[in-house]
PDB file of C-alpha atoms and ligand atoms in Angstrom:
ATOM      1  CA  UNK A   1      -8.336 -19.108  16.497  1.00  0.00           C
ATOM      2  CA  UNK A   2      -8.684 -18.606  12.725  1.00  0.00           C
ATOM      3  CA  UNK A   3     -11.263 -20.920  11.080  1.00  0.00           C
ATOM      4  CA  UNK A   4      -9.385 -23.712   9.333  1.00  0.00           C
ATOM      5  CA  UNK A   5     -10.567 -25.960   6.548  1.00  0.00           C
ATOM      6  CA  UNK A   6     -10.527 -29.355   8.339  1.00  0.00           C
ATOM      7  CA  UNK A   7      -9.593 -31.168   5.134  1.00  0.00           C
ATOM      8  CA  UNK A   8      -6.546 -29.101   4.159  1.00  0.00           C
ATOM      9  CA  UNK A   9      -5.666 -27.242   7.351  1.00  0.00           C
ATOM     10  CA  UNK A  10      -5.453 -24.083   5.243  1.00  0.00           C
ATOM     11  CA  UNK A  11      -7.204 -20.935   6.561  1.00  0.00           C
ATOM     12  CA  UNK A  12     -10.739 -20.734   5.156  1.00  0.00           C
ATOM     13  CA  UNK A  13     -10.669 -16.954   5.517  1.00  0.00           C
ATOM     14  CA  UNK A  14      -7.947 -14.324   5.705  1.00  0.00           C
ATOM     15  CA  UNK A  15      -7.766 -10.538   6.016  1.00  0.00           C
ATOM     16  CA  UNK A  16      -5.226  -8.735   3.793  1.00  0.00           C
ATOM     17  CA  UNK A  17      -4.315  -5.127   4.702  1.00  0.00           C
ATOM     18  CA  UNK A  18      -3.513  -2.690   1.886  1.00  0.00           C
ATOM     19  CA  UNK A  19      -1.989   0.763   2.349  1.00  0.00           C
ATOM     20  CA  UNK A  20      -0.637   1.648  -1.103  1.00  0.00           C
ATOM     21  CA  UNK A  21      -1.851   0.553  -4.524  1.00  0.00           C
ATOM     22  CA  UNK A  22      -3.909  -2.191  -2.900  1.00  0.00           C
ATOM     23  CA  UNK A  23      -6.326   0.378  -1.460  1.00  0.00           C
ATOM     24  CA  UNK A  24      -7.431   1.442  -4.944  1.00  0.00           C
ATOM     25  CA  UNK A  25      -6.426  -1.562  -7.058  1.00  0.00           C
ATOM     26  CA  UNK A  26      -6.627  -4.845  -5.166  1.00  0.00           C
ATOM     27  CA  UNK A  27      -7.220  -6.795  -8.415  1.00  0.00           C
ATOM     28  CA  UNK A  28      -8.187  -9.980  -6.548  1.00  0.00           C
ATOM     29  CA  UNK A  29     -11.629 -11.312  -5.566  1.00  0.00           C
ATOM     30  CA  UNK A  30     -12.630 -10.708  -1.943  1.00  0.00           C
ATOM     31  CA  UNK A  31     -15.741 -11.183   0.214  1.00  0.00           C
ATOM     32  CA  UNK A  32     -15.776  -7.752   1.847  1.00  0.00           C
ATOM     33  CA  UNK A  33     -13.506  -4.801   2.624  1.00  0.00           C
ATOM     34  CA  UNK A  34     -13.180  -2.438   5.565  1.00  0.00           C
ATOM     35  CA  UNK A  35     -11.394   0.880   6.022  1.00  0.00           C
ATOM     36  CA  UNK A  36      -9.238   0.968   9.137  1.00  0.00           C
ATOM     37  CA  UNK A  37      -5.708   1.167  10.470  1.00  0.00           C
ATOM     38  CA  UNK A  38      -2.759  -0.676  11.935  1.00  0.00           C
ATOM     39  CA  UNK A  39      -0.690   0.636  14.848  1.00  0.00           C
ATOM     40  CA  UNK A  40       3.082   0.908  15.214  1.00  0.00           C
ATOM     41  CA  UNK A  41       3.854   1.720  11.596  1.00  0.00           C
ATOM     42  CA  UNK A  42       4.113   4.830   9.399  1.00  0.00           C
ATOM     43  CA  UNK A  43       3.650   4.852   5.627  1.00  0.00           C
ATOM     44  CA  UNK A  44       6.575   6.218   3.671  1.00  0.00           C
ATOM     45  CA  UNK A  45       7.452   6.562  -0.024  1.00  0.00           C
ATOM     46  CA  UNK A  46      10.845   4.997   0.647  1.00  0.00           C
ATOM     47  CA  UNK A  47      10.631   1.886  -1.505  1.00  0.00           C
ATOM     48  CA  UNK A  48      11.885   1.768  -5.093  1.00  0.00           C
ATOM     49  CA  UNK A  49       9.957   0.168  -7.914  1.00  0.00           C
ATOM     50  CA  UNK A  50      11.623  -0.881 -11.177  1.00  0.00           C
ATOM     51  CA  UNK A  51       8.595  -2.716 -12.548  1.00  0.00           C
ATOM     52  CA  UNK A  52       5.130  -1.316 -11.836  1.00  0.00           C
ATOM     53  CA  UNK A  53       5.881   2.441 -11.637  1.00  0.00           C
ATOM     54  CA  UNK A  54       9.506   2.697 -12.754  1.00  0.00           C
ATOM     55  CA  UNK A  55      12.380   0.889 -14.462  1.00  0.00           C
ATOM     56  CA  UNK A  56      16.021   0.038 -13.755  1.00  0.00           C
ATOM     57  CA  UNK A  57      17.266   3.424 -14.998  1.00  0.00           C
ATOM     58  CA  UNK A  58      14.550   5.473 -13.270  1.00  0.00           C
ATOM     59  CA  UNK A  59      13.066   3.484 -10.386  1.00  0.00           C
ATOM     60  CA  UNK A  60       9.754   4.856  -9.168  1.00  0.00           C
ATOM     61  CA  UNK A  61       8.876   5.474  -5.534  1.00  0.00           C
ATOM     62  CA  UNK A  62       6.127   3.419  -3.828  1.00  0.00           C
ATOM     63  CA  UNK A  63       5.119   3.050  -0.223  1.00  0.00           C
ATOM     64  CA  UNK A  64       6.240   0.707   2.487  1.00  0.00           C
ATOM     65  CA  UNK A  65       5.773   0.617   6.255  1.00  0.00           C
ATOM     66  CA  UNK A  66       8.382   1.789   8.749  1.00  0.00           C
ATOM     67  CA  UNK A  67       8.102   0.678  12.369  1.00  0.00           C
ATOM     68  CA  UNK A  68       7.237   3.547  14.715  1.00  0.00           C
ATOM     69  CA  UNK A  69       5.419   2.910  17.991  1.00  0.00           C
ATOM     70  CA  UNK A  70       3.899   6.405  17.963  1.00  0.00           C
ATOM     71  CA  UNK A  71       2.352   6.102  14.505  1.00  0.00           C
ATOM     72  CA  UNK A  72      -0.510   4.332  12.744  1.00  0.00           C
ATOM     73  CA  UNK A  73      -1.308   3.770   9.082  1.00  0.00           C
ATOM     74  CA  UNK A  74      -4.765   3.874   7.549  1.00  0.00           C
ATOM     75  CA  UNK A  75      -5.817   1.740   4.578  1.00  0.00           C
ATOM     76  CA  UNK A  76      -8.227  -1.013   3.609  1.00  0.00           C
ATOM     77  CA  UNK A  77      -8.441  -4.625   4.766  1.00  0.00           C
ATOM     78  CA  UNK A  78      -9.931  -7.188   2.398  1.00  0.00           C
ATOM     79  CA  UNK A  79     -11.425 -10.466   3.660  1.00  0.00           C
ATOM     80  CA  UNK A  80     -10.836 -13.382   1.333  1.00  0.00           C
ATOM     81  CA  UNK A  81     -12.603 -16.704   1.913  1.00  0.00           C
ATOM     82  CA  UNK A  82     -12.572 -20.217   0.465  1.00  0.00           C
ATOM     83  CA  UNK A  83     -10.790 -20.405  -2.876  1.00  0.00           C
ATOM     84  CA  UNK A  84     -10.179 -16.645  -2.766  1.00  0.00           C
ATOM     85  CA  UNK A  85      -7.485 -17.234  -0.118  1.00  0.00           C
ATOM     86  CA  UNK A  86      -5.203 -19.272  -2.344  1.00  0.00           C
ATOM     87  CA  UNK A  87      -6.040 -17.208  -5.451  1.00  0.00           C
ATOM     88  CA  UNK A  88      -5.259 -13.862  -3.780  1.00  0.00           C
ATOM     89  CA  UNK A  89      -2.040 -15.094  -2.183  1.00  0.00           C
ATOM     90  CA  UNK A  90      -0.838 -16.597  -5.456  1.00  0.00           C
ATOM     91  CA  UNK A  91      -1.536 -13.313  -7.253  1.00  0.00           C
ATOM     92  CA  UNK A  92      -0.021 -11.084  -4.563  1.00  0.00           C
ATOM     93  CA  UNK A  93       3.068 -13.245  -4.263  1.00  0.00           C
ATOM     94  CA  UNK A  94       3.908 -12.245  -7.836  1.00  0.00           C
ATOM     95  CA  UNK A  95       2.655  -8.630  -7.759  1.00  0.00           C
ATOM     96  CA  UNK A  96       4.070  -7.757  -4.322  1.00  0.00           C
ATOM     97  CA  UNK A  97       6.755 -10.317  -3.713  1.00  0.00           C
ATOM     98  CA  UNK A  98       8.449 -11.299  -6.948  1.00  0.00           C
ATOM     99  CA  UNK A  99       7.929  -7.981  -8.748  1.00  0.00           C
ATOM    100  CA  UNK A 100       7.714  -5.624  -5.788  1.00  0.00           C
ATOM    101  CA  UNK A 101      10.230  -6.938  -3.274  1.00  0.00           C
ATOM    102  CA  UNK A 102       7.719  -7.008  -0.404  1.00  0.00           C
ATOM    103  CA  UNK A 103       7.654  -9.622   2.367  1.00  0.00           C
ATOM    104  CA  UNK A 104       4.615 -10.619   4.440  1.00  0.00           C
ATOM    105  CA  UNK A 105       3.834 -10.087   8.112  1.00  0.00           C
ATOM    106  CA  UNK A 106       0.751 -10.523  10.311  1.00  0.00           C
ATOM    107  CA  UNK A 107      -0.459  -7.368  12.061  1.00  0.00           C
ATOM    108  CA  UNK A 108      -3.495  -6.345  14.109  1.00  0.00           C
ATOM    109  CA  UNK A 109      -6.030  -4.428  12.027  1.00  0.00           C
ATOM    110  CA  UNK A 110      -8.504  -2.040  13.664  1.00  0.00           C
ATOM    111  CA  UNK A 111     -11.644  -1.381  11.587  1.00  0.00           C
ATOM    112  CA  UNK A 112     -12.917   2.195  11.725  1.00  0.00           C
ATOM    113  CA  UNK A 113     -16.079   2.767  13.756  1.00  0.00           C
ATOM    114  CA  UNK A 114     -17.202   2.182  17.304  1.00  0.00           C
ATOM    115  CA  UNK A 115     -16.889  -1.226  18.977  1.00  0.00           C
ATOM    116  CA  UNK A 116     -15.482  -2.975  15.926  1.00  0.00           C
ATOM    117  CA  UNK A 117     -13.289  -5.922  17.012  1.00  0.00           C
ATOM    118  CA  UNK A 118      -9.735  -5.982  15.684  1.00  0.00           C
ATOM    119  CA  UNK A 119      -8.590  -8.824  13.432  1.00  0.00           C
ATOM    120  CA  UNK A 120      -5.244 -10.251  12.411  1.00  0.00           C
ATOM    121  CA  UNK A 121      -4.328  -9.261   8.852  1.00  0.00           C
ATOM    122  CA  UNK A 122      -1.593 -10.106   6.382  1.00  0.00           C
ATOM    123  CA  UNK A 123       0.431  -7.117   5.192  1.00  0.00           C
ATOM    124  CA  UNK A 124       3.159  -6.728   2.583  1.00  0.00           C
ATOM    125  CA  UNK A 125       6.162  -4.719   3.784  1.00  0.00           C
ATOM    126  CA  UNK A 126       9.401  -3.802   1.981  1.00  0.00           C
ATOM    127  CA  UNK A 127      12.200  -3.785   4.546  1.00  0.00           C
ATOM    128  CA  UNK A 128      15.375  -1.658   4.458  1.00  0.00           C
ATOM    129  CA  UNK A 129      17.532  -4.661   3.468  1.00  0.00           C
ATOM    130  CA  UNK A 130      15.541  -4.962   0.238  1.00  0.00           C
ATOM    131  CA  UNK A 131      17.654  -4.271  -2.880  1.00  0.00           C
ATOM    132  CA  UNK A 132      14.954  -1.916  -4.177  1.00  0.00           C
ATOM    133  CA  UNK A 133      14.767   0.092  -0.940  1.00  0.00           C
ATOM    134  CA  UNK A 134      15.555   3.801  -1.524  1.00  0.00           C
ATOM    135  CA  UNK A 135      15.086   5.189   1.991  1.00  0.00           C
ATOM    136  CA  UNK A 136      14.336   8.734   3.183  1.00  0.00           C
ATOM    137  CA  UNK A 137      14.475  11.842   0.975  1.00  0.00           C
ATOM    138  CA  UNK A 138      12.862  15.268   1.077  1.00  0.00           C
ATOM    139  CA  UNK A 139       9.250  15.572  -0.091  1.00  0.00           C
ATOM    140  CA  UNK A 140      10.521  17.758  -2.923  1.00  0.00           C
ATOM    141  CA  UNK A 141      13.006  15.116  -4.117  1.00  0.00           C
ATOM    142  CA  UNK A 142      10.439  12.326  -3.859  1.00  0.00           C
ATOM    143  CA  UNK A 143       7.879  14.493  -5.673  1.00  0.00           C
ATOM    144  CA  UNK A 144      10.281  15.113  -8.567  1.00  0.00           C
ATOM    145  CA  UNK A 145      11.121  11.408  -8.795  1.00  0.00           C
ATOM    146  CA  UNK A 146       7.449  10.440  -8.888  1.00  0.00           C
ATOM    147  CA  UNK A 147       6.649  13.145 -11.459  1.00  0.00           C
ATOM    148  CA  UNK A 148       9.127  11.707 -13.985  1.00  0.00           C
ATOM    149  CA  UNK A 149       8.793   7.937 -13.480  1.00  0.00           C
ATOM    150  CA  UNK A 150       6.568   5.374 -15.150  1.00  0.00           C
ATOM    151  CA  UNK A 151       6.523   1.572 -15.390  1.00  0.00           C
ATOM    152  CA  UNK A 152       4.490  -1.362 -16.681  1.00  0.00           C
ATOM    153  CA  UNK A 153       1.462  -0.532 -14.509  1.00  0.00           C
ATOM    154  CA  UNK A 154       1.465   3.169 -15.430  1.00  0.00           C
ATOM    155  CA  UNK A 155       2.781   6.507 -14.244  1.00  0.00           C
ATOM    156  CA  UNK A 156       4.186   6.891 -10.742  1.00  0.00           C
ATOM    157  CA  UNK A 157       2.081  10.051 -10.455  1.00  0.00           C
ATOM    158  CA  UNK A 158      -1.112   7.991 -10.778  1.00  0.00           C
ATOM    159  CA  UNK A 159       0.061   5.795  -7.904  1.00  0.00           C
ATOM    160  CA  UNK A 160       0.567   8.892  -5.721  1.00  0.00           C
ATOM    161  CA  UNK A 161      -2.608  10.760  -6.669  1.00  0.00           C
ATOM    162  CA  UNK A 162      -4.897   7.746  -6.283  1.00  0.00           C
ATOM    163  CA  UNK A 163      -3.527   7.065  -2.799  1.00  0.00           C
ATOM    164  CA  UNK A 164      -3.993  10.737  -1.854  1.00  0.00           C
ATOM    165  CA  UNK A 165      -7.530  10.604  -3.277  1.00  0.00           C
ATOM    166  CA  UNK A 166      -8.307   7.486  -1.223  1.00  0.00           C
ATOM    167  CA  UNK A 167      -7.091   9.143   1.976  1.00  0.00           C
ATOM    168  CA  UNK A 168      -9.121  12.312   1.342  1.00  0.00           C
ATOM    169  CA  UNK A 169     -12.287  10.388   0.462  1.00  0.00           C
ATOM    170  CA  UNK A 170     -12.114   7.517   2.949  1.00  0.00           C
ATOM    171  CA  UNK A 171      -9.971   8.840   5.812  1.00  0.00           C
ATOM    172  CA  UNK A 172     -10.647  12.618   5.859  1.00  0.00           C
ATOM    173  CA  UNK A 173      -9.865  12.744   9.573  1.00  0.00           C
ATOM    174  CA  UNK A 174      -6.266  11.645   8.956  1.00  0.00           C
ATOM    175  CA  UNK A 175      -3.603  14.327   8.314  1.00  0.00           C
ATOM    176  CA  UNK A 176      -0.900  12.456   6.390  1.00  0.00           C
ATOM    177  CA  UNK A 177       1.721  15.187   6.012  1.00  0.00           C
ATOM    178  CA  UNK A 178       4.220  12.873   4.296  1.00  0.00           C
ATOM    179  CA  UNK A 179       1.719  11.874   1.587  1.00  0.00           C
ATOM    180  CA  UNK A 180       0.204  15.295   0.962  1.00  0.00           C
ATOM    181  CA  UNK A 181       3.539  17.163   0.964  1.00  0.00           C
ATOM    182  CA  UNK A 182       4.839  14.771  -1.696  1.00  0.00           C
ATOM    183  CA  UNK A 183       1.615  15.194  -3.669  1.00  0.00           C
ATOM    184  CA  UNK A 184       2.021  18.997  -3.557  1.00  0.00           C
ATOM    185  CA  UNK A 185       5.676  18.741  -4.662  1.00  0.00           C
ATOM    186  CA  UNK A 186       4.864  16.405  -7.561  1.00  0.00           C
ATOM    187  CA  UNK A 187       1.997  18.613  -8.767  1.00  0.00           C
ATOM    188  CA  UNK A 188       4.290  21.655  -8.611  1.00  0.00           C
ATOM    189  CA  UNK A 189       6.720  19.901 -10.942  1.00  0.00           C
ATOM    190  CA  UNK A 190       3.900  18.976 -13.302  1.00  0.00           C
ATOM    191  CA  UNK A 191       2.603  22.566 -13.316  1.00  0.00           C
ATOM    192  CA  UNK A 192       6.078  23.895 -14.189  1.00  0.00           C
ATOM    193  CA  UNK A 193       6.377  21.410 -17.045  1.00  0.00           C
ATOM    194  CA  UNK A 194       2.934  22.296 -18.391  1.00  0.00           C
ATOM    195  CA  UNK A 195       3.629  26.042 -18.050  1.00  0.00           C
ATOM    196  CA  UNK A 196       6.864  25.703 -19.982  1.00  0.00           C
ATOM    197  CA  UNK A 197       5.182  24.027 -22.967  1.00  0.00           C
TER     198      UNK A 197
HETATM  199  N1  LIG B 201       2.015  -3.366   0.051  1.00  0.00           N
HETATM  200  C1  LIG B 201       1.472  -2.025  -0.100  1.00  0.00           C
HETATM  201  C2  LIG B 201       2.030  -1.385  -1.329  1.00  0.00           C
HETATM  202  C3  LIG B 201       1.631  -2.193  -2.485  1.00  0.00           C
HETATM  203  C4  LIG B 201       2.183  -1.622  -3.725  1.00  0.00           C
HETATM  204  O1  LIG B 201       2.030  -0.451  -3.985  1.00  0.00           O
HETATM  205  N2  LIG B 201       2.815  -2.520  -4.447  1.00  0.00           N
HETATM  206  C5  LIG B 201       3.242  -2.203  -5.775  1.00  0.00           C
HETATM  207  C6  LIG B 201       4.408  -3.076  -6.108  1.00  0.00           C
HETATM  208  S1  LIG B 201       5.889  -2.201  -6.093  1.00  0.00           S
HETATM  209  C7  LIG B 201       2.102  -2.487  -6.702  1.00  0.00           C
HETATM  210  O2  LIG B 201       1.409  -3.456  -6.517  1.00  0.00           O
HETATM  211  N3  LIG B 201       1.910  -1.675  -7.700  1.00  0.00           N
HETATM  212  C8  LIG B 201       0.858  -1.931  -8.648  1.00  0.00           C
HETATM  213  C9  LIG B 201       0.601  -0.640  -9.363  1.00  0.00           C
HETATM  214  O3  LIG B 201       1.378   0.288  -9.096  1.00  0.00           O
HETATM  215  O4  LIG B 201      -0.360  -0.568 -10.129  1.00  0.00           O
HETATM  216  C10 LIG B 201      -0.044  -2.118  -0.142  1.00  0.00           C
HETATM  217  O5  LIG B 201      -0.506  -2.918   0.653  1.00  0.00           O
HETATM  218  O6  LIG B 201      -0.756  -1.421  -0.854  1.00  0.00           O
END
């Protein structure tokens, strides 16, 4: 049973699981964070973004979660407490919901390390019925798209490279072929462009 504030009935603490830009740019106050994973989902660059990392003409590609019982996705869970709960949810509702097209779901989060109890965590997922959803494409195609897109939060390439950097630094045991093949494709495009200048 989650601790509730007896006066408002609102949760006095909440875990929020990030697996994309949230792992390197949460931009909300939190009490503590923990690297770990959720089961039954795979991370894919199948969601479009016409605000943060793209625009209406050239939507960027950002990550979402696709249900798959055989997969798990590593990221970071952030515990927010007290006033941080309402503040973080208000902020993420705009960043993820209004501007990103994500919806929320509760999932079981497993912290890395021995004998760490799992916790329920809130996660933002963009489903296939979302108007910004782009769906599957080859790593090469996704890499090209990311290499040429930018939006109000910066270049789509930064989004990709910072996520790859997080996975290498914090989850070196995880082989994320989807992520690293897209990273290689995007960097190949960039190297061609630089070589042609
Ligand atoms: N919900 C995922 C993905 C979040 C994500 O990448 N959302 C985009 C919205 S389309 C975002 O916040 N981008 C901010 C940025 O790119 O700086 C997560 O938990 O990290």
